[in-house]
Short mmCIF file of C-alpha atoms in Angstrom, two decimals:
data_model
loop_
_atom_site.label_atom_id
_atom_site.label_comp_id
_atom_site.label_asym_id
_atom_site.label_seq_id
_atom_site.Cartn_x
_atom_site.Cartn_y
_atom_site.Cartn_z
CA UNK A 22 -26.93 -1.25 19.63
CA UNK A 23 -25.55 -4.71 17.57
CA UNK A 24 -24.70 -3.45 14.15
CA UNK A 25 -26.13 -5.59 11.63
CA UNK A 26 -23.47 -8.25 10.84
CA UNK A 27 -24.81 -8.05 7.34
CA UNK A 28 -23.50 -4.33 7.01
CA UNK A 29 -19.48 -5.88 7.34
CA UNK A 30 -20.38 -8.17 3.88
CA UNK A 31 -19.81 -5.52 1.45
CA UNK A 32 -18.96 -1.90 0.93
CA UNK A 33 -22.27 -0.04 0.54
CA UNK A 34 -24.54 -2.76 2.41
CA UNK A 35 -25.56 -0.55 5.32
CA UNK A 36 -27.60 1.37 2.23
CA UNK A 37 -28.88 -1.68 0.68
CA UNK A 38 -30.35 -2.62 4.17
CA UNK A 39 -31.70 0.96 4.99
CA UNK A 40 -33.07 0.74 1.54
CA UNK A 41 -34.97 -2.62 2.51
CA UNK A 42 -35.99 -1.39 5.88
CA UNK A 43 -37.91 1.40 4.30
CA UNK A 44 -39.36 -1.03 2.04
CA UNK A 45 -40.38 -3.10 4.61
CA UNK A 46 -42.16 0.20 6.98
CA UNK A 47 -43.56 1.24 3.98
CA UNK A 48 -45.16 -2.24 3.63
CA UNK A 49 -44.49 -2.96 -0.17
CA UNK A 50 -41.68 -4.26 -2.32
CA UNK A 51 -41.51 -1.28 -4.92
CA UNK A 52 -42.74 2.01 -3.01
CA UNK A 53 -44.38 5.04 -4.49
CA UNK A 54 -40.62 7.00 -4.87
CA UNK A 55 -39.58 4.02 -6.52
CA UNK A 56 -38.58 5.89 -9.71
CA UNK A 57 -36.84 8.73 -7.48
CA UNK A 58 -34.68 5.78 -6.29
CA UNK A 59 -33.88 4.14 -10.05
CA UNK A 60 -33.63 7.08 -11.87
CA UNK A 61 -30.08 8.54 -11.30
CA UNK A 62 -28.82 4.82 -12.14
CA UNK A 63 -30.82 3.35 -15.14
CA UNK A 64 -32.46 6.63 -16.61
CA UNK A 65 -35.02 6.70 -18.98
CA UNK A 66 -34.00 9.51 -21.27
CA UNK A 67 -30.99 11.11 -20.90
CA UNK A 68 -30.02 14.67 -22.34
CA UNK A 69 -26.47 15.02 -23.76
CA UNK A 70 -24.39 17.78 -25.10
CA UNK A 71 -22.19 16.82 -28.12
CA UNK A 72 -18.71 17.83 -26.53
CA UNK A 73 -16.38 16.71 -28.94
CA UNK A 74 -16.07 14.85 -32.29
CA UNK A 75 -13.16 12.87 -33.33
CA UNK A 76 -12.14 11.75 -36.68
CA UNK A 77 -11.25 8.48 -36.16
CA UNK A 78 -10.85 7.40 -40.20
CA UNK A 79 -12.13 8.50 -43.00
CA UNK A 80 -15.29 6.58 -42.72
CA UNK A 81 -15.67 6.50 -38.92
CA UNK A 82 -16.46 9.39 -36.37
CA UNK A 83 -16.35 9.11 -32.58
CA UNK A 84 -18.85 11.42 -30.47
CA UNK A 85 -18.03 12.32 -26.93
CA UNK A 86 -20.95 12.53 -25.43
CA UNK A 87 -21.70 14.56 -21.64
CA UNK A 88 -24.52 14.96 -19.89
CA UNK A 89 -26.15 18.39 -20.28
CA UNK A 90 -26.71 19.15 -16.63
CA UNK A 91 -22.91 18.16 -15.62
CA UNK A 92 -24.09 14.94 -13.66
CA UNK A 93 -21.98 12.10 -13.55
CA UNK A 94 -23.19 9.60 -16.67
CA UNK A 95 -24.77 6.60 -15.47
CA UNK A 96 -22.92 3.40 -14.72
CA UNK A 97 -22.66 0.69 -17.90
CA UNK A 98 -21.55 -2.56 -18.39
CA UNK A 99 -18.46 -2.65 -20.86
CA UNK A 100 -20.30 -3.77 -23.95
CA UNK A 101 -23.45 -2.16 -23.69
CA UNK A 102 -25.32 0.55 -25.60
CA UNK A 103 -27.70 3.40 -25.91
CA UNK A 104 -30.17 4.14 -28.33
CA UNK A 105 -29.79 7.33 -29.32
CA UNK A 106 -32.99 9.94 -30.67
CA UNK A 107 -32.73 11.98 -33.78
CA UNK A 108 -34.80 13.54 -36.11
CA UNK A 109 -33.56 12.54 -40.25
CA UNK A 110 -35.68 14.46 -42.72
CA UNK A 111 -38.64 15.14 -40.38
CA UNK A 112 -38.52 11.65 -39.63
CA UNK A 113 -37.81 10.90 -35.34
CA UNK A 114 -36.06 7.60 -35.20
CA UNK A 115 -33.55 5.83 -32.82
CA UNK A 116 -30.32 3.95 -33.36
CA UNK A 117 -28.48 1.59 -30.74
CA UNK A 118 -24.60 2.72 -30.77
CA UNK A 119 -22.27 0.32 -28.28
CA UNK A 120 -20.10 2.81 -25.94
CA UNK A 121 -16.83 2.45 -26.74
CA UNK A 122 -15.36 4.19 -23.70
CA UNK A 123 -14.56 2.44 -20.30
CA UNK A 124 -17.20 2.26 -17.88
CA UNK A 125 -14.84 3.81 -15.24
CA UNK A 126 -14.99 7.18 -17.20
CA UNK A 127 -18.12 8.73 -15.52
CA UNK A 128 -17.37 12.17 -17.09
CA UNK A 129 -19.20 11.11 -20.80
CA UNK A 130 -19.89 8.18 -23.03
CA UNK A 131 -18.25 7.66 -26.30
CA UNK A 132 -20.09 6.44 -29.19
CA UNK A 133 -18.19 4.98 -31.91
CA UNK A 134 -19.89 5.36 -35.59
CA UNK A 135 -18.81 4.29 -39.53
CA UNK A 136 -21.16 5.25 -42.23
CA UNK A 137 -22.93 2.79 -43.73
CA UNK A 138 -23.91 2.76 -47.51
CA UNK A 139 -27.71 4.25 -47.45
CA UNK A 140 -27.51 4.29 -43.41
CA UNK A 141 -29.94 6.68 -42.67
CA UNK A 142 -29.02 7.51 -39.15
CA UNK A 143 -25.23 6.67 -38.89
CA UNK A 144 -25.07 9.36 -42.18
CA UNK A 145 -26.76 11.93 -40.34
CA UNK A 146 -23.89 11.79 -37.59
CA UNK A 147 -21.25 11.70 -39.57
CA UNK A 148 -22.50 14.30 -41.84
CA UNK A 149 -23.97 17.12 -39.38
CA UNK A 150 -23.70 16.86 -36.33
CA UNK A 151 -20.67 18.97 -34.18
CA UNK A 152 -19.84 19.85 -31.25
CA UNK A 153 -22.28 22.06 -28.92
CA UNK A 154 -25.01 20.27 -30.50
CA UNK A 155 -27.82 18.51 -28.23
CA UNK A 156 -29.04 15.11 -28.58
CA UNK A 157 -31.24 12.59 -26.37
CA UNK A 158 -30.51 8.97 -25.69
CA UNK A 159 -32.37 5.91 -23.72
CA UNK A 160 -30.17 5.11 -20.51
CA UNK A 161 -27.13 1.89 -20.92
CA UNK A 162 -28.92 -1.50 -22.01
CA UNK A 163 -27.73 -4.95 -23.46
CA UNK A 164 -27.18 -8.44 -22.60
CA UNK A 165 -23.70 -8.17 -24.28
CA UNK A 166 -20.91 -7.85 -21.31
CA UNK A 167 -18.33 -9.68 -20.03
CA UNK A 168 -19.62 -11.51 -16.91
CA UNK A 169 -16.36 -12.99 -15.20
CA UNK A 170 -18.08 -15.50 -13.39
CA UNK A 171 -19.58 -17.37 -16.43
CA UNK A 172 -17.65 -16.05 -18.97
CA UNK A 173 -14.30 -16.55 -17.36
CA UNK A 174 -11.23 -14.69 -17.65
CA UNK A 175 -9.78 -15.57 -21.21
CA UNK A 176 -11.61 -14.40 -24.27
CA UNK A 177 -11.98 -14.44 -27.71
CA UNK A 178 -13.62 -10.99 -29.45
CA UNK A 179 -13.68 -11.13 -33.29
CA UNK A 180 -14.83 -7.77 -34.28
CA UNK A 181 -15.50 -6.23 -37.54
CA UNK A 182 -15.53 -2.51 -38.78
CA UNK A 183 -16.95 -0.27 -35.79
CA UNK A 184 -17.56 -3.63 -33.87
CA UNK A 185 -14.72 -2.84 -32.09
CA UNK A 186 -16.65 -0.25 -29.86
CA UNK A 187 -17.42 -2.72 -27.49
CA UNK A 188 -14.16 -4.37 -27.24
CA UNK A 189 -12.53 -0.95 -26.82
CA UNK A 190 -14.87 -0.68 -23.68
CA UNK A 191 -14.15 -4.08 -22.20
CA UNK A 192 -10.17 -3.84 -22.67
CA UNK A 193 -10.37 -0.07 -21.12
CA UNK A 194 -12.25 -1.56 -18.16
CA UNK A 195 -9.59 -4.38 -17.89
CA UNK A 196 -6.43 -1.47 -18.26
CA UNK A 197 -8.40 0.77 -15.85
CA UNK A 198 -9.18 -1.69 -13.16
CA UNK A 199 -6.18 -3.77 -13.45
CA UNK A 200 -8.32 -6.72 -13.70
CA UNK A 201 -6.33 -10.24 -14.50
CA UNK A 202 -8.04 -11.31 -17.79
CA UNK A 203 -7.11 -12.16 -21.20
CA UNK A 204 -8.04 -11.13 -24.15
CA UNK A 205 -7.35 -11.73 -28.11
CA UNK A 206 -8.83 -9.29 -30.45
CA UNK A 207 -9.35 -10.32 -33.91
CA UNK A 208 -10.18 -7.22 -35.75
CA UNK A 209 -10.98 -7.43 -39.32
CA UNK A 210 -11.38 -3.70 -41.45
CA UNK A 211 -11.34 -3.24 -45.13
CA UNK A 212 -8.31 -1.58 -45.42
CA UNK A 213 -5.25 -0.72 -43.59
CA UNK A 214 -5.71 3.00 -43.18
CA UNK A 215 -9.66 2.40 -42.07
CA UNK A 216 -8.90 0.52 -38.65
CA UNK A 217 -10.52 2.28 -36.18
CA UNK A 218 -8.63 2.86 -33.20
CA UNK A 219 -5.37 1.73 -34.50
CA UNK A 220 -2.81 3.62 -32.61
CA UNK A 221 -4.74 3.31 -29.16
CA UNK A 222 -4.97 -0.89 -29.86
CA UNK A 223 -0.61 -0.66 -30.42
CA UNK A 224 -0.45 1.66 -27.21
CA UNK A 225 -2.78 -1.06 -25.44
CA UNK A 226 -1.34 -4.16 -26.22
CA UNK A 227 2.16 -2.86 -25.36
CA UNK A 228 1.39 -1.77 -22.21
CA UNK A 229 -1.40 -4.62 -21.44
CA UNK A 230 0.33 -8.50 -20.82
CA UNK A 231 -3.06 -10.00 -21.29
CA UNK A 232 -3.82 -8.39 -24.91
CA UNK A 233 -3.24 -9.63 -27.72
CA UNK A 234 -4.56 -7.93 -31.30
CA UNK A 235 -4.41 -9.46 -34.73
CA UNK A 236 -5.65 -7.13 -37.38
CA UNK A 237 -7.11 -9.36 -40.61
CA UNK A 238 -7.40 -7.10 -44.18
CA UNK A 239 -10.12 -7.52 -46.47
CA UNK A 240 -8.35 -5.26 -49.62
CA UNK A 241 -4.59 -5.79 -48.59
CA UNK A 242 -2.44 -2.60 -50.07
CA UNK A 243 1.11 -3.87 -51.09
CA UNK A 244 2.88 -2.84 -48.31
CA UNK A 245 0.31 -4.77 -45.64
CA UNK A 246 2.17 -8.12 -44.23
CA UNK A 247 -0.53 -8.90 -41.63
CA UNK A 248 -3.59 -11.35 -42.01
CA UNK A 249 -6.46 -10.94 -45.09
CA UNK A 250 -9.73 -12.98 -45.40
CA UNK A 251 -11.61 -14.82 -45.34
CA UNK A 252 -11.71 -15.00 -41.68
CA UNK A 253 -12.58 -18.61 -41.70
CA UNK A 254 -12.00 -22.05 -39.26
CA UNK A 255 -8.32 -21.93 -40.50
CA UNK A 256 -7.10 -18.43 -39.93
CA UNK A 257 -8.79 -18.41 -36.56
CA UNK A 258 -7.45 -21.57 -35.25
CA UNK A 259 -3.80 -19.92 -36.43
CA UNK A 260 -4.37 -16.63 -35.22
CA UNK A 261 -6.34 -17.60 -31.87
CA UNK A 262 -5.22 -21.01 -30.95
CA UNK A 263 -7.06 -23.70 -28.75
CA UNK A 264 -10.32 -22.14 -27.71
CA UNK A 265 -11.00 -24.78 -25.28
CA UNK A 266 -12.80 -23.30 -21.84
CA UNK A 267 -12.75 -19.78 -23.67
CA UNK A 268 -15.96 -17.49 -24.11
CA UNK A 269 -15.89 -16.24 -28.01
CA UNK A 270 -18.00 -12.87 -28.46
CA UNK A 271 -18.98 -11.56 -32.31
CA UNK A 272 -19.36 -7.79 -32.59
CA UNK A 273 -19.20 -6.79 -36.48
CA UNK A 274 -21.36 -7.23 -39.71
CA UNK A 275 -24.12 -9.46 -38.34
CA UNK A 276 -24.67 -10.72 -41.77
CA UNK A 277 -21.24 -12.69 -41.20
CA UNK A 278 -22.54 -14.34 -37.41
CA UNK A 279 -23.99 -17.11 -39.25
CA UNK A 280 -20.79 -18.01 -40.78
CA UNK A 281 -18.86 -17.32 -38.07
CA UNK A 282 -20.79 -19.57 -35.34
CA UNK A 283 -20.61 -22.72 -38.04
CA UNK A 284 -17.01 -21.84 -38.65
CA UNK A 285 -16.30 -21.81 -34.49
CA UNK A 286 -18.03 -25.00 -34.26
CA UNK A 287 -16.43 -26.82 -36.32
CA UNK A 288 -13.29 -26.09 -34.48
CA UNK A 289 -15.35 -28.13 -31.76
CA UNK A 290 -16.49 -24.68 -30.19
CA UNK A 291 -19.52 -25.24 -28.14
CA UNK A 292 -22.51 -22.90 -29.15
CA UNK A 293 -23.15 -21.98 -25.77
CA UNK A 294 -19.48 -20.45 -25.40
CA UNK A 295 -20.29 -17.96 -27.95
CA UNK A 296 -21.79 -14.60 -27.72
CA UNK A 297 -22.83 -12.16 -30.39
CA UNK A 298 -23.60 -8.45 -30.42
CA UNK A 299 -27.32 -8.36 -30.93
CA UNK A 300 -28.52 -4.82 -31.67
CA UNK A 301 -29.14 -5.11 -35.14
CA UNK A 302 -30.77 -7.28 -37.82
CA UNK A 303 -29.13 -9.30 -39.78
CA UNK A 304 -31.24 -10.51 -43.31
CA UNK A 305 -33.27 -8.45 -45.23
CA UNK A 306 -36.48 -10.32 -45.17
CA UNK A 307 -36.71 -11.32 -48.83
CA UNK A 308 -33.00 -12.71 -48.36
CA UNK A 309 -33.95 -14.59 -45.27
CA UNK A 310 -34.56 -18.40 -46.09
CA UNK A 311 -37.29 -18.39 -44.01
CA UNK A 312 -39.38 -15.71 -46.00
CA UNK A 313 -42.78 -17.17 -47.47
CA UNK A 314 -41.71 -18.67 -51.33
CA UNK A 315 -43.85 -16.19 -53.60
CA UNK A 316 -44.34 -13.68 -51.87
CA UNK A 317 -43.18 -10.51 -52.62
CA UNK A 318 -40.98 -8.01 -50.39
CA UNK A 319 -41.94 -5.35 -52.58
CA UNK A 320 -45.30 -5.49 -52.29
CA UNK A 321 -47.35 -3.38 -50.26
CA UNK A 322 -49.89 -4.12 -47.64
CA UNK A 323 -52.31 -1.92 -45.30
CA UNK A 324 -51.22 -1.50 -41.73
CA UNK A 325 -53.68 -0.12 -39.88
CA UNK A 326 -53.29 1.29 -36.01
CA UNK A 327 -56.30 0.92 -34.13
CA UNK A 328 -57.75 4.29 -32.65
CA UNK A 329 -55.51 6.01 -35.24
CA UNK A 330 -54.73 5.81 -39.22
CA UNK A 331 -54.19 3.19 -42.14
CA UNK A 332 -50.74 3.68 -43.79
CA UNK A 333 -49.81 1.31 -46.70
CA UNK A 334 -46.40 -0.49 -46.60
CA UNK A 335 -43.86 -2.42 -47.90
CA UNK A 336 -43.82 -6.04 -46.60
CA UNK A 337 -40.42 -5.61 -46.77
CA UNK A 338 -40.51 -2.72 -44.23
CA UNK A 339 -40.43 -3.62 -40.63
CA UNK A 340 -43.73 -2.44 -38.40
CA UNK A 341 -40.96 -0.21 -36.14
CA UNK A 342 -40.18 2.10 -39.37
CA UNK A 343 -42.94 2.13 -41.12
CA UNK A 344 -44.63 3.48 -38.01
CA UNK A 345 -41.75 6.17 -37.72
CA UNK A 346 -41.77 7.39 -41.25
CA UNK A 347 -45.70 8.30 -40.65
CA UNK A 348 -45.87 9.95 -37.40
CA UNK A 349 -46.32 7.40 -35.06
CA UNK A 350 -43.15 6.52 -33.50
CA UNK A 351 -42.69 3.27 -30.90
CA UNK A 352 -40.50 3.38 -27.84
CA UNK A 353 -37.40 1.32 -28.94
CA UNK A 354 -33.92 0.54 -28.06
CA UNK A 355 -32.06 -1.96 -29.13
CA UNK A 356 -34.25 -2.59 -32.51
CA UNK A 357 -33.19 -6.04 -33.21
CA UNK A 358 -35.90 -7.90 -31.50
CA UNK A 359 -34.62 -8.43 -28.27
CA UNK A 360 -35.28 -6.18 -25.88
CA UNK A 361 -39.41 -6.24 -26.22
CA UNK A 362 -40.33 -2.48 -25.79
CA UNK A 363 -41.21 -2.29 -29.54
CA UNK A 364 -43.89 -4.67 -28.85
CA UNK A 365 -47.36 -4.08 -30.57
CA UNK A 366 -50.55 -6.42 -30.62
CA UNK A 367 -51.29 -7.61 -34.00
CA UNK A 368 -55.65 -7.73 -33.77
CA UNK A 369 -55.88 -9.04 -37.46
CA UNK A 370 -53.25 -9.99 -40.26
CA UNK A 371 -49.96 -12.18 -40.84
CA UNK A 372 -46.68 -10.91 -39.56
CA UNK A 373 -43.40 -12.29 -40.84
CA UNK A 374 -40.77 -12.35 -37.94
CA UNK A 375 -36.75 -11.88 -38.51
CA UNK A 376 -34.48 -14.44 -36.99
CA UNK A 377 -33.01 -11.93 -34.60
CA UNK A 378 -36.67 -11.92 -32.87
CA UNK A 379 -36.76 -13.19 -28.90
CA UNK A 380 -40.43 -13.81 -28.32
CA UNK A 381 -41.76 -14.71 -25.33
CA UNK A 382 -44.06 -17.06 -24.69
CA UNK A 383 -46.59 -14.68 -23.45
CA UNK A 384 -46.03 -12.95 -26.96
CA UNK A 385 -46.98 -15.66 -28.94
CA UNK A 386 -49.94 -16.56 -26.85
CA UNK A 387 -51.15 -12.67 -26.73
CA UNK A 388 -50.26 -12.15 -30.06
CA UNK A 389 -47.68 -9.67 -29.46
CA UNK A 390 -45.10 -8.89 -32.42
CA UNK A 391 -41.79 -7.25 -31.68
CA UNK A 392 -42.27 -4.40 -34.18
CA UNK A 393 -38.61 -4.03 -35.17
CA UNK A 394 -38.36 -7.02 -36.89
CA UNK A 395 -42.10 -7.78 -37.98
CA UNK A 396 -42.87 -7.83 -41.16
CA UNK A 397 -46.51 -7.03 -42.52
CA UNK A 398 -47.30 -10.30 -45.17
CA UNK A 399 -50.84 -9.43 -45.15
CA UNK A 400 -53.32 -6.36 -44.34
CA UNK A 401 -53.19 -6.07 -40.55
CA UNK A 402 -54.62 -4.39 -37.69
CA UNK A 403 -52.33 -3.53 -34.72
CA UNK A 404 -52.90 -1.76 -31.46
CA UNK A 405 -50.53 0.38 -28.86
#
């Protein structure tokens, strides 16, 4: 028997066409083991065992993270997340935390957190959890990865804070692979003694040709000769130079992507070549410009869940949370509007949406909101 040319295209392809052939006897696209098939690779839930936690700086903790079973952890994308499950005062909630390991470590996932003034979750971390503790996650998700063939092989990460998870992960995959890119890390931290991953970014960029770091200070001691804000137009264009035919990615504070897309484009930086981080919002709703003139953040409304109970809100409290803090929790994940499983039906009412929000068209015509960042103006009704 003629093996099937098709096999010799690519390593693997003699399962991708058995795969297809009992597709094709079973007479249907997606058959009944389908889930037995995707599982292993994009998991829904995943149980880990806290295996290790590393003080990275006085503010910032890194949490090696290994399956609880011993299976290998499921492949990633260098740049993308995992919402991880925990319960903070009685309250189960969900936070999306970039990996900051390379995707070619299969043994755990590192997750890369700084506390955040009145950050309910990334507190909890920092403040309790250890090692032999247990802890649940969502499998890898995110649009935010390097894609070689569209991004290209020279790029531009400006990172803030713990925004340099991601970049870790991409520059570990480039080390670990070998691959021929190029990369220049602009990594702004508050002070010099608070960048995370200092000593591994030296090691890195010494031993990598293709890496190049610049660290920018925000409260310069006197002994700091580097770069300090603002990172503006200027000090990018010194530190970066021509960005012509490179793909820029923001990971950071997204309060500062705003700034930092006008300040890249005016350096005649096409939109389209730049890429933000997008697992987090970034305006408060009464601060957002778009927010209804009069109308108070403060304020509460009714919101109530069909089949279920009336709760009474803040307007300034997004549908996702307020549904958390009473009992009702939504699946979520990236909790930033993008990824849709947060959706709800609003049946009656006015709901305010963030910026960050990517309806679809099917949303708006349904009247779907993306409860994460919706925001109860009036008394509504929702169903789920």
């Amino acid at each position: 028997m003629t093996a099937n040319p098709l096999a010799l295209l690519f390593d693997g392809a003699d399962e991708v066409l058995a795969g297809m052939k009992r597709a094709e006897d079973a007479g249907t696209d997606h058959p009944n083991d389908a889930w037995a098939e995707i599982e292993p690779i994009h998991p829904r839930k995943l149980d880990l065992t806290v295996a290790e936690v590393v003080d990275e700086t006085v503010t910032t903790k890194t949490f090696r993270l290994r399956r609880t079973d011993g299976a290998p952890m499921p492949p990633f994308l260098a740049g993308q997340y995992v919402n991880l499950h925990v319960e903070v005062d009685g309250v189960a909630t969900s936070r999306a935390f970039s990996i900051s390991s390379s995707p070619t470590i299969r043994e755990y996932y590192d997750l890369t957190v700084r506390r955040l003034p009145g950050g309910r979750v990334s507190n909890h971390l920092i403040d309790t959890v250890k090692a032999g503790d247990r802890l649940t996650s969502g499998g890898p998700i995110g649009t935010f990865f390097h894609d070689p063939l569209y991004h290209g092989d020279d790029v531009v990460f400006l990172a803030g804070g713990s925004g340099v998870a991601p970049a870790m992960s991409m520059i570990g995959d480039i080390a670990d692979n070998g691959l021929a890119r190029r990369i220049t890390l602009v990594y702004g931290s508050r002070r010099a003694d608070d960048v995370i991953f200092r000593d591994e970014l030296d090691a890195l960029e010494a031993r990598l040709p293709g890496l190049t770091v610049h660290h920018v200070i925000s409260e310069p001691g006197p002994d700091w000769t580097g770069a300090v804000t603002p990172l503006n137009a200027e000090l990018i264009a010194e530190l970066v130079g021509p960005l012509a035919g490179r793909m820029t990615y923001l990971c950071g504070p997204p309060g500062k992507y705003e700034f930092l897309i006008k300040e890249l484009m005016s350096l005649g930086h096409p939109r389209r070549r730049i890429r933000y981080e997008d697992n987090s919002v970034a305006v408060q709703p009464g601060d957002d410009p778009r927010w209804p003139e009069g109308v108070d953040p403060q304020g509460t409304v009714t919101v109530t869940v069909r089949g279920r109970k009336a709760i009474t809100v803040p307007r300034g409290r997004n549908l996702l949370e307020a549904l958390e803090d009473n009992g009702m929790p939504q699946e979520a994940s990236c909790r930033s509007g993008e990824c849709s499983l947060c959706r709800v039906r609003v049946c009656s009412g006015e709901v305010f949406h963030a910026a960050e929000a990517k309806l679809r068209k099917a949303d708006e015509t349904f009247g779907f909101a993306h409860s994460c960042v919706a925001y109860p103006l009036t008394d509504v009704e929702i169903d789920f």
